[in-house]
Amino acid sequence: MTESEHRTVLLRGGDVHSPADPFATAMVVERGHVAWVGSEGAADAFASGVDEVVDLEGALVTPAFTDAHVHTTATGLALTGLDLSGARTLAEALERVRAHSAARPADKVLLGHGWDAARWPERRPPSRTELDEATGGRPLYLPRVDVHSAVVTTALLDLVPGVTGLAGHHPDQPLTGAAHHAVRAAAHAAVTPGQRAEAQRAALRRAASLGIGTVHECAGPEISDEDDFTALLALAAEEPGPRVVGYWAEAVSGEKDARRIRELGAIGAAGDLFVDGSLGSHTACLHEPYADAAHTGTAHLDAAAVAAHVAACTEAGLQAGFHAIGDAAVGAVVDGVRAAAEKVGPARVRAARHRVEHAEMLTPETVAAFAELGLTASVQPAFDAAWGGEDGMYAERLGAERARTLNPYAAMLRAGVPLAFGSDSPVTPLDPWGTVRAAAFHRTPEHRISVRAGFTAHTRGGWRATGRDDAGVLVPGAPADYAVWRADELVVQAPDDRVARWSTDPRSGTPGLPDLTPGADLPVCLRTVVSGRTVFVRPNE
């Protein structure tokens, strides 16, 4: 424990968001944990016995956020590399590629991220010929915003012998499946350890600056590599910053596999263990064909494979989890977990808190099954903000009627499904308050949840998803992971006016949160603290 973690600090003169006292204005932190939360009058009794008194000057203190689904190195490479998410046209994207190539003459492979042809007037991705011209014939890896397909240059293909014979290779279309994984591996192999560490630091700095105290790194052999994963965990352990909880997405068949997962430093064989792909790339696995393509997507694992993994993980005391987006993929997960429960016992499966990442296309039956089997839904509300609505990409892929069923957060909460919020960064940016806003103002009104429920899913929900119920909330004994915010008036926002009116009545004892109405300014992070250690201070504050 560092000297700063030993220090006793009194924060006072603000608003402390705590269920221990809904009107708290002060908090004492001692030995990296919350020691006391209470009123300004009671804080006087502590003032002389602490090492430091911090005047909050009216600022809001909340638990630090947990982003439950992050690809840290890729996020950092997007922050330090070529980001096409803001390109408004194909022509602008190609111009950015040209400028990036000129600016990075020493890079063995050029890396970019974030294009989405659905948003461009041209309605098509860049061709290989266009990219060859824009890079001057250099290797370039350019994944789509969902990272389930990519366009590349001829020079990168030349680094992957036999790629043209792999599934998912299309001469004039983005690469998917095995072909995509092969070129991604070749591109990432060209990243030096120094570049990788620079990217990881950039990502963790960005997270800390947004009040994120913990990130769940969702890694695996089809996404990154073991060196990347272990280097990230080592860097996070050695340097001040958000804590990193690691998941490694590799199938487990017995104790030997489980031991290897643990030796890598992972707490689970979970995260992006792919049951299917994504809607944007037409690779999410559906029961009925896409509205704009004559097929049902791609299945990587069936219910039997899911059952084998879940049973082996449960018996080894390890968390299991899967990436599942389409209704057929989510159905395969439910059927597989249910079969595993029949084999090893439902109580043991529920206790293991297995996870499903994304879980977008659910039915009332699969929602009920998640609750019955104790599955945590690790979800990304920003997906709905980006692609939902009557005119969004979901409606284009699925038709408006099916699209309206996606991401049913209210139904999941009503059924008792544990929710953990994340970004899947760099698919959508690290943006915790924006994420809570996206859930509270879901494009489909019946799926909206209260700001308080969304905030809980993005704080306590992330800790619960790792098996810990004692954190993500500012009460005595909890880890002192908190953020200090400059925010406007605190309110209680719920989809139902009657709930909102009662909750804002002082008698309800409901602590308020910032107004997240679309268009309102989001809170600004002034300081982020992890285990009592300051990991971010806003400049000039």
CSV table of N, CA, C and O in Angstrom, one decimal, residues 123-210:
chain,number,residue,atom,x,y,z
A,123,ARG,N,-22.5,5.2,-49.3
A,123,ARG,CA,-23.1,3.9,-48.9
A,123,ARG,C,-22.2,2.7,-49.2
A,123,ARG,O,-22.7,1.6,-49.4
A,124,ARG,N,-20.9,2.9,-49.3
A,124,ARG,CA,-20.0,1.7,-49.5
A,124,ARG,C,-18.7,2.0,-48.9
A,124,ARG,O,-18.2,3.1,-48.7
A,125,PRO,N,-18.0,0.9,-48.5
A,125,PRO,CA,-16.7,1.0,-47.9
A,125,PRO,C,-15.6,1.3,-48.9
A,125,PRO,O,-15.8,1.2,-50.1
A,126,PRO,N,-14.4,1.8,-48.5
A,126,PRO,CA,-13.4,2.1,-49.5
A,126,PRO,C,-12.9,0.7,-50.1
A,126,PRO,O,-12.9,-0.3,-49.5
A,127,SER,N,-12.6,0.8,-51.4
A,127,SER,CA,-12.1,-0.4,-52.1
A,127,SER,C,-10.6,-0.6,-51.8
A,127,SER,O,-9.9,0.4,-51.4
A,128,ARG,N,-10.1,-1.8,-52.1
A,128,ARG,CA,-8.7,-2.0,-51.9
A,128,ARG,C,-7.9,-1.1,-52.8
A,128,ARG,O,-6.8,-0.6,-52.4
A,129,THR,N,-8.3,-0.9,-54.1
A,129,THR,CA,-7.6,-0.1,-55.0
A,129,THR,C,-7.5,1.4,-54.4
A,129,THR,O,-6.4,2.0,-54.5
A,130,GLU,N,-8.5,1.9,-53.9
A,130,GLU,CA,-8.5,3.2,-53.3
A,130,GLU,C,-7.6,3.3,-52.1
A,130,GLU,O,-6.8,4.3,-52.0
A,131,LEU,N,-7.6,2.3,-51.3
A,131,LEU,CA,-6.7,2.3,-50.1
A,131,LEU,C,-5.2,2.1,-50.5
A,131,LEU,O,-4.3,2.7,-49.9
A,132,ASP,N,-5.0,1.3,-51.5
A,132,ASP,CA,-3.6,1.1,-52.0
A,132,ASP,C,-3.1,2.5,-52.5
A,132,ASP,O,-1.9,2.9,-52.2
A,133,GLU,N,-3.9,3.2,-53.2
A,133,GLU,CA,-3.5,4.5,-53.7
A,133,GLU,C,-3.3,5.5,-52.6
A,133,GLU,O,-2.3,6.2,-52.5
A,134,ALA,N,-4.2,5.5,-51.6
A,134,ALA,CA,-4.1,6.5,-50.5
A,134,ALA,C,-2.9,6.3,-49.6
A,134,ALA,O,-2.4,7.2,-49.0
A,135,THR,N,-2.5,5.0,-49.5
A,135,THR,CA,-1.3,4.7,-48.6
A,135,THR,C,0.0,4.6,-49.4
A,135,THR,O,1.1,4.4,-48.7
A,136,GLY,N,0.0,4.8,-50.7
A,136,GLY,CA,1.2,4.6,-51.4
A,136,GLY,C,1.7,3.2,-51.4
A,136,GLY,O,2.9,2.9,-51.5
A,137,GLY,N,0.7,2.2,-51.3
A,137,GLY,CA,1.1,0.8,-51.4
A,137,GLY,C,1.6,0.2,-50.1
A,137,GLY,O,2.2,-0.9,-50.1
A,138,ARG,N,1.3,0.9,-48.9
A,138,ARG,CA,1.8,0.3,-47.6
A,138,ARG,C,0.7,-0.5,-47.0
A,138,ARG,O,-0.5,-0.4,-47.3
A,139,PRO,N,1.2,-1.4,-46.1
A,139,PRO,CA,0.2,-2.2,-45.3
A,139,PRO,C,-0.7,-1.4,-44.5
A,139,PRO,O,-0.3,-0.5,-43.7
A,140,LEU,N,-2.0,-1.6,-44.5
A,140,LEU,CA,-3.0,-0.8,-43.8
A,140,LEU,C,-4.1,-1.8,-43.3
A,140,LEU,O,-4.6,-2.6,-44.1
A,141,TYR,N,-4.5,-1.7,-42.0
A,141,TYR,CA,-5.6,-2.5,-41.4
A,141,TYR,C,-6.6,-1.5,-41.0
A,141,TYR,O,-6.3,-0.7,-40.1
A,142,LEU,N,-7.8,-1.6,-41.5
A,142,LEU,CA,-8.9,-0.7,-41.2
A,142,LEU,C,-10.2,-1.4,-40.9
A,142,LEU,O,-11.0,-1.6,-41.7
A,143,PRO,N,-10.4,-1.7,-39.6
A,143,PRO,CA,-11.6,-2.4,-39.2
A,143,PRO,C,-12.8,-1.5,-39.2
A,143,PRO,O,-12.7,-0.3,-39.0
A,144,ARG,N,-14.0,-2.1,-39.5
A,144,ARG,CA,-15.3,-1.3,-39.4
A,144,ARG,C,-15.5,-1.0,-38.0
A,144,ARG,O,-14.9,-1.5,-37.1
A,145,VAL,N,-16.4,-0.1,-37.7
A,145,VAL,CA,-16.7,0.4,-36.4
A,145,VAL,C,-17.0,-0.7,-35.4
A,145,VAL,O,-16.6,-0.7,-34.2
A,146,ASP,N,-17.6,-1.8,-35.8
A,146,ASP,CA,-18.0,-2.9,-34.9
A,146,ASP,C,-16.8,-3.9,-34.8
A,146,ASP,O,-16.9,-4.8,-34.0
A,147,VAL,N,-15.7,-3.7,-35.5
A,147,VAL,CA,-14.5,-4.6,-35.5
A,147,VAL,C,-14.8,-6.0,-35.8
A,147,VAL,O,-14.1,-6.9,-35.5
A,148,HIS,N,-15.9,-6.3,-36.6
A,148,HIS,CA,-16.2,-7.6,-37.1
A,148,HIS,C,-15.9,-7.8,-38.5
A,148,HIS,O,-16.1,-8.9,-39.1
A,149,SER,N,-15.4,-6.8,-39.2
A,149,SER,CA,-15.0,-6.9,-40.6
A,149,SER,C,-14.0,-5.8,-40.8
A,149,SER,O,-13.8,-4.8,-40.0
A,150,ALA,N,-13.2,-5.8,-41.9
A,150,ALA,CA,-12.1,-4.9,-42.1
A,150,ALA,C,-11.8,-4.8,-43.6
A,150,ALA,O,-12.0,-5.7,-44.3
A,151,VAL,N,-11.4,-3.6,-44.0
A,151,VAL,CA,-10.8,-3.4,-45.3
A,151,VAL,C,-9.3,-3.2,-45.1
A,151,VAL,O,-8.9,-2.7,-44.1
A,152,VAL,N,-8.6,-3.7,-46.1
A,152,VAL,CA,-7.1,-3.7,-46.0
A,152,VAL,C,-6.5,-3.4,-47.3
A,152,VAL,O,-7.2,-3.5,-48.4
A,153,THR,N,-5.2,-3.1,-47.3
A,153,THR,CA,-4.5,-2.9,-48.6
A,153,THR,C,-3.9,-4.3,-49.1
A,153,THR,O,-3.7,-5.2,-48.3
A,154,THR,N,-3.5,-4.2,-50.3
A,154,THR,CA,-2.9,-5.4,-50.9
A,154,THR,C,-1.6,-5.8,-50.2
A,154,THR,O,-1.3,-6.9,-49.9
A,155,ALA,N,-0.8,-4.7,-49.7
A,155,ALA,CA,0.4,-5.0,-49.0
A,155,ALA,C,0.2,-5.7,-47.7
A,155,ALA,O,1.1,-6.5,-47.3
A,156,LEU,N,-0.9,-5.5,-47.0
A,156,LEU,CA,-1.2,-6.3,-45.8
A,156,LEU,C,-1.6,-7.7,-46.2
A,156,LEU,O,-1.1,-8.6,-45.5
A,157,LEU,N,-2.4,-7.9,-47.2
A,157,LEU,CA,-2.7,-9.3,-47.6
A,157,LEU,C,-1.4,-10.1,-47.9
A,157,LEU,O,-1.4,-11.3,-47.6
A,158,ASP,N,-0.5,-9.4,-48.5
A,158,ASP,CA,0.8,-10.1,-48.9
A,158,ASP,C,1.5,-10.6,-47.7
A,158,ASP,O,2.4,-11.5,-47.8
A,159,LEU,N,1.2,-10.0,-46.5
A,159,LEU,CA,1.9,-10.5,-45.3
A,159,LEU,C,1.3,-11.7,-44.7
A,159,LEU,O,1.7,-12.3,-43.7
A,160,VAL,N,0.1,-12.2,-45.3
A,160,VAL,CA,-0.6,-13.3,-44.7
A,160,VAL,C,-0.8,-14.4,-45.8
A,160,VAL,O,-1.7,-14.4,-46.6
A,161,PRO,N,0.2,-15.3,-45.9
A,161,PRO,CA,0.1,-16.3,-47.0
A,161,PRO,C,-1.1,-17.2,-46.8
A,161,PRO,O,-1.5,-17.5,-45.7
A,162,GLY,N,-1.8,-17.4,-47.9
A,162,GLY,CA,-3.0,-18.3,-47.9
A,162,GLY,C,-4.3,-17.6,-47.5
A,162,GLY,O,-5.3,-18.2,-47.4
A,163,VAL,N,-4.2,-16.3,-47.3
A,163,VAL,CA,-5.4,-15.6,-46.8
A,163,VAL,C,-6.6,-15.7,-47.8
A,163,VAL,O,-7.7,-15.7,-47.4
A,164,THR,N,-6.3,-15.7,-49.1
A,164,THR,CA,-7.3,-15.7,-50.1
A,164,THR,C,-8.1,-17.0,-50.0
A,164,THR,O,-9.3,-17.1,-50.5
A,165,GLY,N,-7.6,-18.1,-49.4
A,165,GLY,CA,-8.3,-19.3,-49.3
A,165,GLY,C,-9.1,-19.5,-48.0
A,165,GLY,O,-9.8,-20.5,-47.8
A,166,LEU,N,-9.0,-18.5,-47.1
A,166,LEU,CA,-9.7,-18.6,-45.8
A,166,LEU,C,-11.2,-18.1,-45.9
A,166,LEU,O,-11.5,-17.3,-46.7
A,167,ALA,N,-12.0,-18.7,-45.1
A,167,ALA,CA,-13.4,-18.3,-45.0
A,167,ALA,C,-13.5,-16.8,-44.6
A,167,ALA,O,-12.7,-16.3,-43.8
A,168,GLY,N,-14.4,-16.1,-45.3
A,168,GLY,CA,-14.5,-14.6,-45.0
A,168,GLY,C,-13.7,-13.7,-45.9
A,168,GLY,O,-13.7,-12.5,-45.8
A,169,HIS,N,-12.9,-14.4,-46.8
A,169,HIS,CA,-12.2,-13.5,-47.8
A,169,HIS,C,-13.0,-13.2,-49.0
A,169,HIS,O,-13.6,-14.1,-49.6
A,170,HIS,N,-13.2,-11.9,-49.3
A,170,HIS,CA,-14.0,-11.5,-50.4
A,170,HIS,C,-13.1,-10.5,-51.2
A,170,HIS,O,-12.7,-9.5,-50.7
A,171,PRO,N,-12.9,-10.7,-52.5
A,171,PRO,CA,-12.0,-9.9,-53.3
A,171,PRO,C,-12.4,-8.4,-53.2
A,171,PRO,O,-11.5,-7.5,-53.1
A,172,ASP,N,-13.6,-8.1,-53.3
A,172,ASP,CA,-14.1,-6.7,-53.4
A,172,ASP,C,-14.9,-6.3,-52.2
A,172,ASP,O,-15.6,-5.2,-52.3
A,173,GLN,N,-15.0,-7.0,-51.2
A,173,GLN,CA,-15.8,-6.7,-50.0
A,173,GLN,C,-14.9,-6.7,-48.7
A,173,GLN,O,-13.8,-7.3,-48.7
A,174,PRO,N,-15.4,-6.1,-47.6
A,174,PRO,CA,-14.6,-6.3,-46.4
A,174,PRO,C,-14.4,-7.7,-46.0
A,174,PRO,O,-15.2,-8.6,-46.3
A,175,LEU,N,-13.3,-8.0,-45.4
A,175,LEU,CA,-13.0,-9.3,-44.9
A,175,LEU,C,-13.7,-9.6,-43.6
A,175,LEU,O,-13.9,-8.7,-42.7
A,176,THR,N,-14.2,-10.8,-43.4
A,176,THR,CA,-14.9,-11.3,-42.2
A,176,THR,C,-14.3,-12.6,-41.8
A,176,THR,O,-13.4,-13.1,-42.4
A,177,GLY,N,-14.8,-13.1,-40.6
A,177,GLY,CA,-14.4,-14.4,-40.2
A,177,GLY,C,-12.9,-14.7,-40.1
A,177,GLY,O,-12.1,-13.9,-39.6
A,178,ALA,N,-12.5,-15.9,-40.5
A,178,ALA,CA,-11.1,-16.3,-40.4
A,178,ALA,C,-10.2,-15.4,-41.2
A,178,ALA,O,-9.0,-15.2,-40.7
A,179,ALA,N,-10.6,-14.9,-42.3
A,179,ALA,CA,-9.7,-14.1,-43.1
A,179,ALA,C,-9.4,-12.8,-42.3
A,179,ALA,O,-8.3,-12.3,-42.3
A,180,HIS,N,-10.5,-12.2,-41.7
A,180,HIS,CA,-10.3,-11.0,-40.9
A,180,HIS,C,-9.4,-11.3,-39.7
A,180,HIS,O,-8.5,-10.5,-39.5
A,181,HIS,N,-9.6,-12.4,-39.0
A,181,HIS,CA,-8.8,-12.7,-37.9
A,181,HIS,C,-7.3,-12.8,-38.3
A,181,HIS,O,-6.4,-12.4,-37.5
A,182,ALA,N,-7.1,-13.4,-39.4
A,182,ALA,CA,-5.7,-13.6,-39.9
A,182,ALA,C,-5.0,-12.2,-40.2
A,182,ALA,O,-3.8,-12.0,-39.8
A,183,VAL,N,-5.7,-11.3,-40.9
A,183,VAL,CA,-5.1,-10.0,-41.2
A,183,VAL,C,-4.9,-9.2,-39.9
A,183,VAL,O,-4.0,-8.4,-39.8
A,184,ARG,N,-5.9,-9.3,-39.0
A,184,ARG,CA,-5.8,-8.6,-37.7
A,184,ARG,C,-4.6,-9.0,-37.0
A,184,ARG,O,-3.8,-8.2,-36.4
A,185,ALA,N,-4.4,-10.3,-36.9
A,185,ALA,CA,-3.2,-10.9,-36.2
A,185,ALA,C,-1.9,-10.3,-36.8
A,185,ALA,O,-0.9,-10.0,-36.1
A,186,ALA,N,-1.8,-10.3,-38.2
A,186,ALA,CA,-0.6,-9.8,-38.8
A,186,ALA,C,-0.4,-8.3,-38.6
A,186,ALA,O,0.7,-7.9,-38.3
A,187,ALA,N,-1.5,-7.6,-38.6
A,187,ALA,CA,-1.4,-6.1,-38.3
A,187,ALA,C,-0.9,-5.9,-36.9
A,187,ALA,O,0.0,-5.1,-36.6
A,188,HIS,N,-1.5,-6.6,-35.9
A,188,HIS,CA,-1.1,-6.3,-34.5
A,188,HIS,C,0.3,-6.9,-34.2
A,188,HIS,O,0.9,-6.3,-33.3
A,189,ALA,N,0.7,-7.9,-34.9
A,189,ALA,CA,2.1,-8.4,-34.7
A,189,ALA,C,3.1,-7.3,-35.1
A,189,ALA,O,4.3,-7.4,-34.6
A,190,ALA,N,2.7,-6.4,-35.9
A,190,ALA,CA,3.7,-5.3,-36.3
A,190,ALA,C,3.8,-4.2,-35.3
A,190,ALA,O,4.6,-3.3,-35.4
A,191,VAL,N,2.9,-4.2,-34.3
A,191,VAL,CA,2.9,-3.2,-33.3
A,191,VAL,C,4.0,-3.5,-32.3
A,191,VAL,O,4.1,-4.6,-31.8
A,192,THR,N,4.9,-2.6,-32.1
A,192,THR,CA,6.1,-2.8,-31.2
A,192,THR,C,5.6,-2.8,-29.7
A,192,THR,O,4.6,-2.1,-29.4
A,193,PRO,N,6.4,-3.4,-28.8
A,193,PRO,CA,6.0,-3.3,-27.4
A,193,PRO,C,5.9,-1.8,-26.9
A,193,PRO,O,5.0,-1.5,-26.1
A,194,GLY,N,6.7,-1.0,-27.4
A,194,GLY,CA,6.7,0.4,-27.1
A,194,GLY,C,5.4,1.1,-27.5
A,194,GLY,O,4.8,1.9,-26.8
A,195,GLN,N,5.0,0.8,-28.8
A,195,GLN,CA,3.8,1.4,-29.3
A,195,GLN,C,2.6,0.9,-28.5
A,195,GLN,O,1.6,1.6,-28.2
A,196,ARG,N,2.7,-0.4,-28.1
A,196,ARG,CA,1.6,-1.0,-27.4
A,196,ARG,C,1.4,-0.4,-26.0
A,196,ARG,O,0.3,0.0,-25.6
A,197,ALA,N,2.5,-0.2,-25.3
A,197,ALA,CA,2.5,0.4,-24.0
A,197,ALA,C,2.0,1.9,-24.1
A,197,ALA,O,1.2,2.3,-23.2
A,198,GLU,N,2.4,2.6,-25.1
A,198,GLU,CA,1.9,3.9,-25.3
A,198,GLU,C,0.4,4.0,-25.5
A,198,GLU,O,-0.3,4.8,-25.0
A,199,ALA,N,-0.1,3.0,-26.3
A,199,ALA,CA,-1.5,2.9,-26.6
A,199,ALA,C,-2.3,2.6,-25.3
A,199,ALA,O,-3.3,3.2,-25.0
A,200,GLN,N,-1.8,1.6,-24.5
A,200,GLN,CA,-2.4,1.2,-23.3
A,200,GLN,C,-2.5,2.4,-22.3
A,200,GLN,O,-3.5,2.6,-21.7
A,201,ARG,N,-1.4,3.1,-22.2
A,201,ARG,CA,-1.4,4.2,-21.2
A,201,ARG,C,-2.4,5.3,-21.7
A,201,ARG,O,-3.1,5.9,-20.9
A,202,ALA,N,-2.4,5.5,-23.0
A,202,ALA,CA,-3.4,6.5,-23.5
A,202,ALA,C,-4.8,6.2,-23.2
A,202,ALA,O,-5.6,7.0,-22.8
A,203,ALA,N,-5.1,4.9,-23.4
A,203,ALA,CA,-6.5,4.4,-23.1
A,203,ALA,C,-6.9,4.6,-21.6
A,203,ALA,O,-8.0,5.0,-21.3
A,204,LEU,N,-5.9,4.1,-20.8
A,204,LEU,CA,-6.2,4.2,-19.3
A,204,LEU,C,-6.3,5.6,-18.8
A,204,LEU,O,-7.1,6.0,-17.9
A,205,ARG,N,-5.4,6.5,-19.4
A,205,ARG,CA,-5.5,7.9,-19.1
A,205,ARG,C,-6.9,8.5,-19.4
A,205,ARG,O,-7.5,9.3,-18.7
A,206,ARG,N,-7.3,8.2,-20.6
A,206,ARG,CA,-8.6,8.6,-21.1
A,206,ARG,C,-9.7,8.1,-20.1
A,206,ARG,O,-10.6,8.9,-19.7
A,207,ALA,N,-9.7,6.9,-19.8
A,207,ALA,CA,-10.7,6.3,-18.9
A,207,ALA,C,-10.7,7.1,-17.5
A,207,ALA,O,-11.7,7.5,-17.0
A,208,ALA,N,-9.5,7.3,-16.9
A,208,ALA,CA,-9.4,8.0,-15.7
A,208,ALA,C,-10.0,9.4,-15.8
A,208,ALA,O,-10.6,9.9,-14.8
A,209,SER,N,-9.7,10.0,-16.9
A,209,SER,CA,-10.2,11.4,-17.1
A,209,SER,C,-11.7,11.5,-17.2
A,209,SER,O,-12.3,12.6,-17.1
A,210,LEU,N,-12.4,10.4,-17.3
A,210,LEU,CA,-13.8,10.3,-17.5
A,210,LEU,C,-14.5,9.7,-16.2
A,210,LEU,O,-15.7,9.4,-16.2
